[in-house]
Every structure is written in structure tokens, then in C-alpha cells.
């Protein structure tokens, strides 16, 4: 499987001001373990140049941040990443990428508050890193989908991943390449459709 080192944020996005007609803002959280590709996903799909909080990793993090499986990682998110997608003339989607290190997990509950839903990115080399995110989302009742970010080099089937995570059959699980805009968009669409189906079921 390819390295999950996040690529630099795209700089080719035009400066697009938020439309005056915007009335509704929706929040989606992108969470998962350390080095799984959260910053990369936000950067690839955002219509604006994303706000990132990537900092160069130093020796001070040695022994604190576990690099097993992502030894090539050179930067890390120290707060939140932020991106934006305009859905239509009145609605805009805000993306918040959360830091994956355990020392920042205390921030996640606040991030989930008021969120339409969440994307849990997983890396099969470090599956255990995503269990906390799934547990917290279930505890808070926040809808979510799980995206196996394989960076185009999958070694496991989605059924393998679902079994390893003991994932409820009702939770959507799909494959993605966080570097690819279209792939990231498909994940977000799957989340919106999942939320819509839950609302429809609840109204019956």
C-alpha cells in the first residue's frame, strides 16, 4: 500500500467569495487515525484553498506519535483543517479535518457537535486507530460512513475491512483515494445519502 503521507494543499483553487444568497451552512467532520489522509481529503475536495494546520514533525514528537505504518510522514495536523464546498445558491458545506493523534482526541466531541455527519478514514495497516472515532460517533448518535483510503493500492476487500472493524451492516463502507477529488466527492455524497436515508426512516 502506498504511503499515507499527506500531499501539500492544492494552491490552484481560485479565490471564491461566499455567495450573498447563502442561507444554510452544513458541517462534516473528517476523522480517523494518525496519517490516514484526512488533510489530503479536505485539500483535494475543497473548492477554496484549504486552511491547514500542518506542521513539520520534530524529534520532540518521538515516542509520542506512533509512526508504525506511516514512517514516511513528515508533517502532522496540530489543530483542524478546513475546506468548503458550495452545494447550491443557498447551501454550503464546511469540512473539518481533525487531528488523528491520541493526544488531540479530546477535541473530537466538540467537533462532532452540530455536524451533519462524519467520514471515518481508515488505513488497513493501522485499523485500530479508527476504533475510537467510530465509538465516539456512535455514542453521540452522529451519522457516519467509513472510507477505506487505500491510495489506489488496495490489498484487502471491503468485506475484509467490514469484518475487521465489526461494522454494522447499515453503515456504508466504501473505497477511496483521498488524493483524487472525484473519489473524495463520492465519499461525501455517500454520507449525505446515508443521512437522508436515516431521516426518511425516522419519519416513518
PDB file of C-alpha atoms in Angstrom:
ATOM      1  CA  UNK A   1       0.000   0.000   0.000  1.00  0.00           C
ATOM      2  CA  UNK A   2       1.303   3.460  -0.783  1.00  0.00           C
ATOM      3  CA  UNK A   3       2.446   5.906   1.858  1.00  0.00           C
ATOM      4  CA  UNK A   4      -0.302   7.899   3.522  1.00  0.00           C
ATOM      5  CA  UNK A   5       1.852  10.997   3.814  1.00  0.00           C
ATOM      6  CA  UNK A   6      -0.418  13.931   3.079  1.00  0.00           C
ATOM      7  CA  UNK A   7       0.360  15.857  -0.067  1.00  0.00           C
ATOM      8  CA  UNK A   8       0.716  19.660   0.057  1.00  0.00           C
ATOM      9  CA  UNK A   9      -2.558  21.540  -0.131  1.00  0.00           C
ATOM     10  CA  UNK A  10      -3.639  22.425  -3.638  1.00  0.00           C
ATOM     11  CA  UNK A  11      -2.882  26.041  -4.493  1.00  0.00           C
ATOM     12  CA  UNK A  12      -4.692  26.266  -7.828  1.00  0.00           C
ATOM     13  CA  UNK A  13      -8.140  26.981  -6.407  1.00  0.00           C
ATOM     14  CA  UNK A  14      -9.425  30.459  -7.308  1.00  0.00           C
ATOM     15  CA  UNK A  15     -10.395  32.841  -4.557  1.00  0.00           C
ATOM     16  CA  UNK A  16     -14.161  32.309  -4.481  1.00  0.00           C
ATOM     17  CA  UNK A  17     -16.125  34.507  -2.063  1.00  0.00           C
ATOM     18  CA  UNK A  18     -19.144  33.013  -0.337  1.00  0.00           C
ATOM     19  CA  UNK A  19     -22.336  33.954  -2.203  1.00  0.00           C
ATOM     20  CA  UNK A  20     -24.618  36.551  -0.610  1.00  0.00           C
ATOM     21  CA  UNK A  21     -27.535  34.161  -1.139  1.00  0.00           C
ATOM     22  CA  UNK A  22     -26.079  31.505   1.174  1.00  0.00           C
ATOM     23  CA  UNK A  23     -28.529  30.723   3.961  1.00  0.00           C
ATOM     24  CA  UNK A  24     -27.587  27.253   5.191  1.00  0.00           C
ATOM     25  CA  UNK A  25     -24.213  26.008   6.403  1.00  0.00           C
ATOM     26  CA  UNK A  26     -23.673  22.278   6.927  1.00  0.00           C
ATOM     27  CA  UNK A  27     -20.710  20.768   8.773  1.00  0.00           C
ATOM     28  CA  UNK A  28     -18.980  17.484   8.037  1.00  0.00           C
ATOM     29  CA  UNK A  29     -16.145  16.111  10.148  1.00  0.00           C
ATOM     30  CA  UNK A  30     -13.343  14.044   8.632  1.00  0.00           C
ATOM     31  CA  UNK A  31     -11.743  11.873  11.297  1.00  0.00           C
ATOM     32  CA  UNK A  32      -9.515   8.852  11.622  1.00  0.00           C
ATOM     33  CA  UNK A  33      -6.135   7.758  12.826  1.00  0.00           C
ATOM     34  CA  UNK A  34      -2.785   9.467  12.543  1.00  0.00           C
ATOM     35  CA  UNK A  35      -1.508   9.738   8.964  1.00  0.00           C
ATOM     36  CA  UNK A  36      -4.598   8.223   7.320  1.00  0.00           C
ATOM     37  CA  UNK A  37      -5.123  11.063   4.817  1.00  0.00           C
ATOM     38  CA  UNK A  38      -7.595  13.480   6.417  1.00  0.00           C
ATOM     39  CA  UNK A  39      -5.714  16.631   5.391  1.00  0.00           C
ATOM     40  CA  UNK A  40      -5.257  15.189   1.920  1.00  0.00           C
ATOM     41  CA  UNK A  41      -9.001  14.572   1.533  1.00  0.00           C
ATOM     42  CA  UNK A  42     -10.004  18.053   2.682  1.00  0.00           C
ATOM     43  CA  UNK A  43      -7.387  19.596   0.398  1.00  0.00           C
ATOM     44  CA  UNK A  44      -8.378  17.564  -2.651  1.00  0.00           C
ATOM     45  CA  UNK A  45     -12.107  18.248  -2.480  1.00  0.00           C
ATOM     46  CA  UNK A  46     -12.280  21.842  -1.204  1.00  0.00           C
ATOM     47  CA  UNK A  47     -13.322  24.499  -3.731  1.00  0.00           C
ATOM     48  CA  UNK A  48     -11.150  27.052  -1.946  1.00  0.00           C
ATOM     49  CA  UNK A  49      -7.557  26.832  -0.879  1.00  0.00           C
ATOM     50  CA  UNK A  50      -7.995  24.919   2.382  1.00  0.00           C
ATOM     51  CA  UNK A  51      -6.881  26.184   5.736  1.00  0.00           C
ATOM     52  CA  UNK A  52      -4.496  23.569   7.083  1.00  0.00           C
ATOM     53  CA  UNK A  53      -2.558  23.344  10.315  1.00  0.00           C
ATOM     54  CA  UNK A  54       0.205  21.046   9.117  1.00  0.00           C
ATOM     55  CA  UNK A  55       3.476  21.393  10.992  1.00  0.00           C
ATOM     56  CA  UNK A  56       6.793  19.652  10.412  1.00  0.00           C
ATOM     57  CA  UNK A  57       7.311  16.746  12.748  1.00  0.00           C
ATOM     58  CA  UNK A  58      10.312  17.117  15.027  1.00  0.00           C
ATOM     59  CA  UNK A  59      12.259  14.977  17.446  1.00  0.00           C
ATOM     60  CA  UNK A  60      10.029  16.330  20.216  1.00  0.00           C
ATOM     61  CA  UNK A  61       7.284  14.036  18.937  1.00  0.00           C
ATOM     62  CA  UNK A  62       9.471  10.954  19.073  1.00  0.00           C
ATOM     63  CA  UNK A  63       7.947   8.386  21.390  1.00  0.00           C
ATOM     64  CA  UNK A  64       4.641  10.285  21.429  1.00  0.00           C
ATOM     65  CA  UNK A  65       3.330   9.893  17.876  1.00  0.00           C
ATOM     66  CA  UNK A  66       3.405   6.289  16.671  1.00  0.00           C
ATOM     67  CA  UNK A  67       4.763   6.189  13.095  1.00  0.00           C
ATOM     68  CA  UNK A  68       4.370   2.462  12.542  1.00  0.00           C
ATOM     69  CA  UNK A  69       2.995   2.015   9.032  1.00  0.00           C
ATOM     70  CA  UNK A  70       3.468   5.696   8.133  1.00  0.00           C
ATOM     71  CA  UNK A  71       7.210   6.016   8.575  1.00  0.00           C
ATOM     72  CA  UNK A  72       7.463   8.425   5.639  1.00  0.00           C
ATOM     73  CA  UNK A  73       5.185  11.008   7.235  1.00  0.00           C
ATOM     74  CA  UNK A  74       6.957  14.351   7.724  1.00  0.00           C
ATOM     75  CA  UNK A  75       4.131  16.697   8.770  1.00  0.00           C
ATOM     76  CA  UNK A  76       1.184  16.470  11.140  1.00  0.00           C
ATOM     77  CA  UNK A  77      -2.044  18.349  11.809  1.00  0.00           C
ATOM     78  CA  UNK A  78      -1.937  20.195  15.128  1.00  0.00           C
ATOM     79  CA  UNK A  79      -5.442  21.694  15.108  1.00  0.00           C
ATOM     80  CA  UNK A  80      -8.124  21.424  12.402  1.00  0.00           C
ATOM     81  CA  UNK A  81      -8.092  21.519   8.617  1.00  0.00           C
ATOM     82  CA  UNK A  82     -10.893  23.468   6.963  1.00  0.00           C
ATOM     83  CA  UNK A  83     -12.388  23.375   3.471  1.00  0.00           C
ATOM     84  CA  UNK A  84     -15.562  24.486   1.717  1.00  0.00           C
ATOM     85  CA  UNK A  85     -17.911  23.152  -0.969  1.00  0.00           C
ATOM     86  CA  UNK A  86     -20.841  25.146  -2.350  1.00  0.00           C
ATOM     87  CA  UNK A  87     -23.824  22.843  -2.840  1.00  0.00           C
ATOM     88  CA  UNK A  88     -26.208  25.336  -4.437  1.00  0.00           C
ATOM     89  CA  UNK A  89     -27.174  29.014  -4.312  1.00  0.00           C
ATOM     90  CA  UNK A  90     -28.294  28.773  -0.686  1.00  0.00           C
ATOM     91  CA  UNK A  91     -26.301  25.924   0.896  1.00  0.00           C
ATOM     92  CA  UNK A  92     -22.627  25.464   1.630  1.00  0.00           C
ATOM     93  CA  UNK A  93     -20.754  22.521   3.105  1.00  0.00           C
ATOM     94  CA  UNK A  94     -17.897  23.069   5.546  1.00  0.00           C
ATOM     95  CA  UNK A  95     -15.324  20.312   6.016  1.00  0.00           C
ATOM     96  CA  UNK A  96     -13.328  19.969   9.209  1.00  0.00           C
ATOM     97  CA  UNK A  97     -10.405  17.559   9.275  1.00  0.00           C
ATOM     98  CA  UNK A  98      -9.499  16.523  12.807  1.00  0.00           C
ATOM     99  CA  UNK A  99      -6.010  15.720  14.107  1.00  0.00           C
ATOM    100  CA  UNK A 100      -5.508  11.987  14.431  1.00  0.00           C
ATOM    101  CA  UNK A 101      -3.068  11.705  17.313  1.00  0.00           C
ATOM    102  CA  UNK A 102      -4.492  10.353  20.566  1.00  0.00           C
ATOM    103  CA  UNK A 103      -3.355  13.467  22.434  1.00  0.00           C
ATOM    104  CA  UNK A 104      -5.848  15.523  20.383  1.00  0.00           C
ATOM    105  CA  UNK A 105      -8.847  13.207  20.715  1.00  0.00           C
ATOM    106  CA  UNK A 106     -10.371  15.400  23.423  1.00  0.00           C
ATOM    107  CA  UNK A 107     -11.201  17.913  20.661  1.00  0.00           C
ATOM    108  CA  UNK A 108     -13.346  15.481  18.694  1.00  0.00           C
ATOM    109  CA  UNK A 109     -16.563  15.600  20.742  1.00  0.00           C
ATOM    110  CA  UNK A 110     -16.825  19.341  20.259  1.00  0.00           C
ATOM    111  CA  UNK A 111     -16.135  18.926  16.552  1.00  0.00           C
ATOM    112  CA  UNK A 112     -18.986  16.414  16.228  1.00  0.00           C
ATOM    113  CA  UNK A 113     -21.466  18.806  17.854  1.00  0.00           C
ATOM    114  CA  UNK A 114     -23.845  20.160  15.223  1.00  0.00           C
ATOM    115  CA  UNK A 115     -22.300  18.105  12.426  1.00  0.00           C
ATOM    116  CA  UNK A 116     -24.475  16.734   9.644  1.00  0.00           C
ATOM    117  CA  UNK A 117     -22.288  13.649   9.765  1.00  0.00           C
ATOM    118  CA  UNK A 118     -18.740  12.380   9.603  1.00  0.00           C
ATOM    119  CA  UNK A 119     -16.346  10.490   7.385  1.00  0.00           C
ATOM    120  CA  UNK A 120     -14.111   7.979   9.161  1.00  0.00           C
ATOM    121  CA  UNK A 121     -10.995   7.342   7.091  1.00  0.00           C
ATOM    122  CA  UNK A 122      -9.257   4.041   7.738  1.00  0.00           C
ATOM    123  CA  UNK A 123      -5.885   2.588   6.785  1.00  0.00           C
ATOM    124  CA  UNK A 124      -5.715  -1.209   6.942  1.00  0.00           C
ATOM    125  CA  UNK A 125      -2.147  -1.013   8.289  1.00  0.00           C
ATOM    126  CA  UNK A 126      -3.471   0.828  11.363  1.00  0.00           C
ATOM    127  CA  UNK A 127      -7.109  -0.228  11.710  1.00  0.00           C
ATOM    128  CA  UNK A 128      -7.023   0.046  15.472  1.00  0.00           C
ATOM    129  CA  UNK A 129      -6.584   3.823  15.127  1.00  0.00           C
ATOM    130  CA  UNK A 130     -10.143   4.288  13.882  1.00  0.00           C
ATOM    131  CA  UNK A 131     -11.966   2.426  16.656  1.00  0.00           C
ATOM    132  CA  UNK A 132     -12.074   5.475  18.925  1.00  0.00           C
ATOM    133  CA  UNK A 133     -13.642   7.621  16.194  1.00  0.00           C
ATOM    134  CA  UNK A 134     -16.324   5.018  15.479  1.00  0.00           C
ATOM    135  CA  UNK A 135     -17.077   4.574  19.196  1.00  0.00           C
ATOM    136  CA  UNK A 136     -17.402   8.332  19.794  1.00  0.00           C
ATOM    137  CA  UNK A 137     -19.634   8.857  16.765  1.00  0.00           C
ATOM    138  CA  UNK A 138     -21.914   6.001  17.817  1.00  0.00           C
ATOM    139  CA  UNK A 139     -22.069   7.326  21.382  1.00  0.00           C
ATOM    140  CA  UNK A 140     -23.065  10.794  20.142  1.00  0.00           C
ATOM    141  CA  UNK A 141     -25.512   9.487  17.565  1.00  0.00           C
ATOM    142  CA  UNK A 142     -23.699  11.218  14.715  1.00  0.00           C
ATOM    143  CA  UNK A 143     -24.274   9.581  11.294  1.00  0.00           C
ATOM    144  CA  UNK A 144     -21.097   8.457   9.572  1.00  0.00           C
ATOM    145  CA  UNK A 145     -19.649   6.475   6.717  1.00  0.00           C
ATOM    146  CA  UNK A 146     -16.350   4.630   6.673  1.00  0.00           C
ATOM    147  CA  UNK A 147     -13.933   5.135   3.784  1.00  0.00           C
ATOM    148  CA  UNK A 148     -11.043   2.754   3.230  1.00  0.00           C
ATOM    149  CA  UNK A 149      -8.348   5.116   1.971  1.00  0.00           C
ATOM    150  CA  UNK A 150      -6.074   2.826   0.008  1.00  0.00           C
ATOM    151  CA  UNK A 151      -4.338   5.460  -2.153  1.00  0.00           C
ATOM    152  CA  UNK A 152      -5.040   3.281  -5.181  1.00  0.00           C
ATOM    153  CA  UNK A 153      -3.243   0.195  -3.886  1.00  0.00           C
ATOM    154  CA  UNK A 154      -5.738  -1.961  -2.026  1.00  0.00           C
ATOM    155  CA  UNK A 155      -4.637  -5.265  -0.524  1.00  0.00           C
ATOM    156  CA  UNK A 156      -7.915  -6.018   1.249  1.00  0.00           C
ATOM    157  CA  UNK A 157     -11.522  -6.320   0.158  1.00  0.00           C
ATOM    158  CA  UNK A 158     -14.193  -4.107   1.675  1.00  0.00           C
ATOM    159  CA  UNK A 159     -15.705  -7.200   3.268  1.00  0.00           C
ATOM    160  CA  UNK A 160     -12.341  -7.863   4.944  1.00  0.00           C
ATOM    161  CA  UNK A 161     -12.385  -4.322   6.328  1.00  0.00           C
ATOM    162  CA  UNK A 162     -16.009  -4.546   7.486  1.00  0.00           C
ATOM    163  CA  UNK A 163     -15.286  -7.796   9.312  1.00  0.00           C
ATOM    164  CA  UNK A 164     -12.124  -6.449  10.937  1.00  0.00           C
ATOM    165  CA  UNK A 165     -13.997  -3.364  12.167  1.00  0.00           C
ATOM    166  CA  UNK A 166     -17.076  -5.370  13.196  1.00  0.00           C
ATOM    167  CA  UNK A 167     -19.005  -2.689  11.370  1.00  0.00           C
ATOM    168  CA  UNK A 168     -22.793  -2.638  11.485  1.00  0.00           C
ATOM    169  CA  UNK A 169     -24.286  -3.683   8.109  1.00  0.00           C
ATOM    170  CA  UNK A 170     -26.184  -0.391   7.985  1.00  0.00           C
ATOM    171  CA  UNK A 171     -23.007   1.704   7.991  1.00  0.00           C
ATOM    172  CA  UNK A 172     -21.847   2.494   4.435  1.00  0.00           C
ATOM    173  CA  UNK A 173     -18.293   1.354   3.700  1.00  0.00           C
ATOM    174  CA  UNK A 174     -16.547   2.366   0.502  1.00  0.00           C
ATOM    175  CA  UNK A 175     -13.114   2.538  -1.012  1.00  0.00           C
ATOM    176  CA  UNK A 176     -11.447   5.851  -1.822  1.00  0.00           C
ATOM    177  CA  UNK A 177      -8.240   7.561  -2.837  1.00  0.00           C
ATOM    178  CA  UNK A 178      -8.092  10.739  -0.769  1.00  0.00           C
ATOM    179  CA  UNK A 179      -5.781  12.379  -3.313  1.00  0.00           C
ATOM    180  CA  UNK A 180      -8.448  12.254  -6.015  1.00  0.00           C
ATOM    181  CA  UNK A 181     -11.140  14.934  -5.992  1.00  0.00           C
ATOM    182  CA  UNK A 182     -13.800  12.736  -7.617  1.00  0.00           C
ATOM    183  CA  UNK A 183     -13.088   9.894  -5.212  1.00  0.00           C
ATOM    184  CA  UNK A 184     -13.364  12.197  -2.198  1.00  0.00           C
ATOM    185  CA  UNK A 185     -16.601  13.654  -3.574  1.00  0.00           C
ATOM    186  CA  UNK A 186     -18.106  10.179  -3.862  1.00  0.00           C
ATOM    187  CA  UNK A 187     -17.431   9.635  -0.164  1.00  0.00           C
ATOM    188  CA  UNK A 188     -19.176  12.893   0.765  1.00  0.00           C
ATOM    189  CA  UNK A 189     -22.132  12.056  -1.478  1.00  0.00           C
ATOM    190  CA  UNK A 190     -22.408   8.654   0.196  1.00  0.00           C
ATOM    191  CA  UNK A 191     -22.516  10.365   3.581  1.00  0.00           C
ATOM    192  CA  UNK A 192     -25.244  12.811   2.519  1.00  0.00           C
ATOM    193  CA  UNK A 193     -27.304   9.951   1.063  1.00  0.00           C
ATOM    194  CA  UNK A 194     -26.839   7.957   4.279  1.00  0.00           C
ATOM    195  CA  UNK A 195     -28.025  10.898   6.387  1.00  0.00           C
ATOM    196  CA  UNK A 196     -31.005  11.366   4.092  1.00  0.00           C
ATOM    197  CA  UNK A 197     -31.974   7.704   4.402  1.00  0.00           C
ATOM    198  CA  UNK A 198     -31.785   7.883   8.193  1.00  0.00           C
ATOM    199  CA  UNK A 199     -34.024  10.958   8.212  1.00  0.00           C
ATOM    200  CA  UNK A 200     -36.505   9.215   5.901  1.00  0.00           C
ATOM    201  CA  UNK A 201     -36.576   6.110   8.100  1.00  0.00           C
ATOM    202  CA  UNK A 202     -37.063   8.229  11.214  1.00  0.00           C
ATOM    203  CA  UNK A 203     -40.030   9.998   9.659  1.00  0.00           C
ATOM    204  CA  UNK A 204     -41.918   6.766   9.003  1.00  0.00           C
TER     205      UNK A 204
END
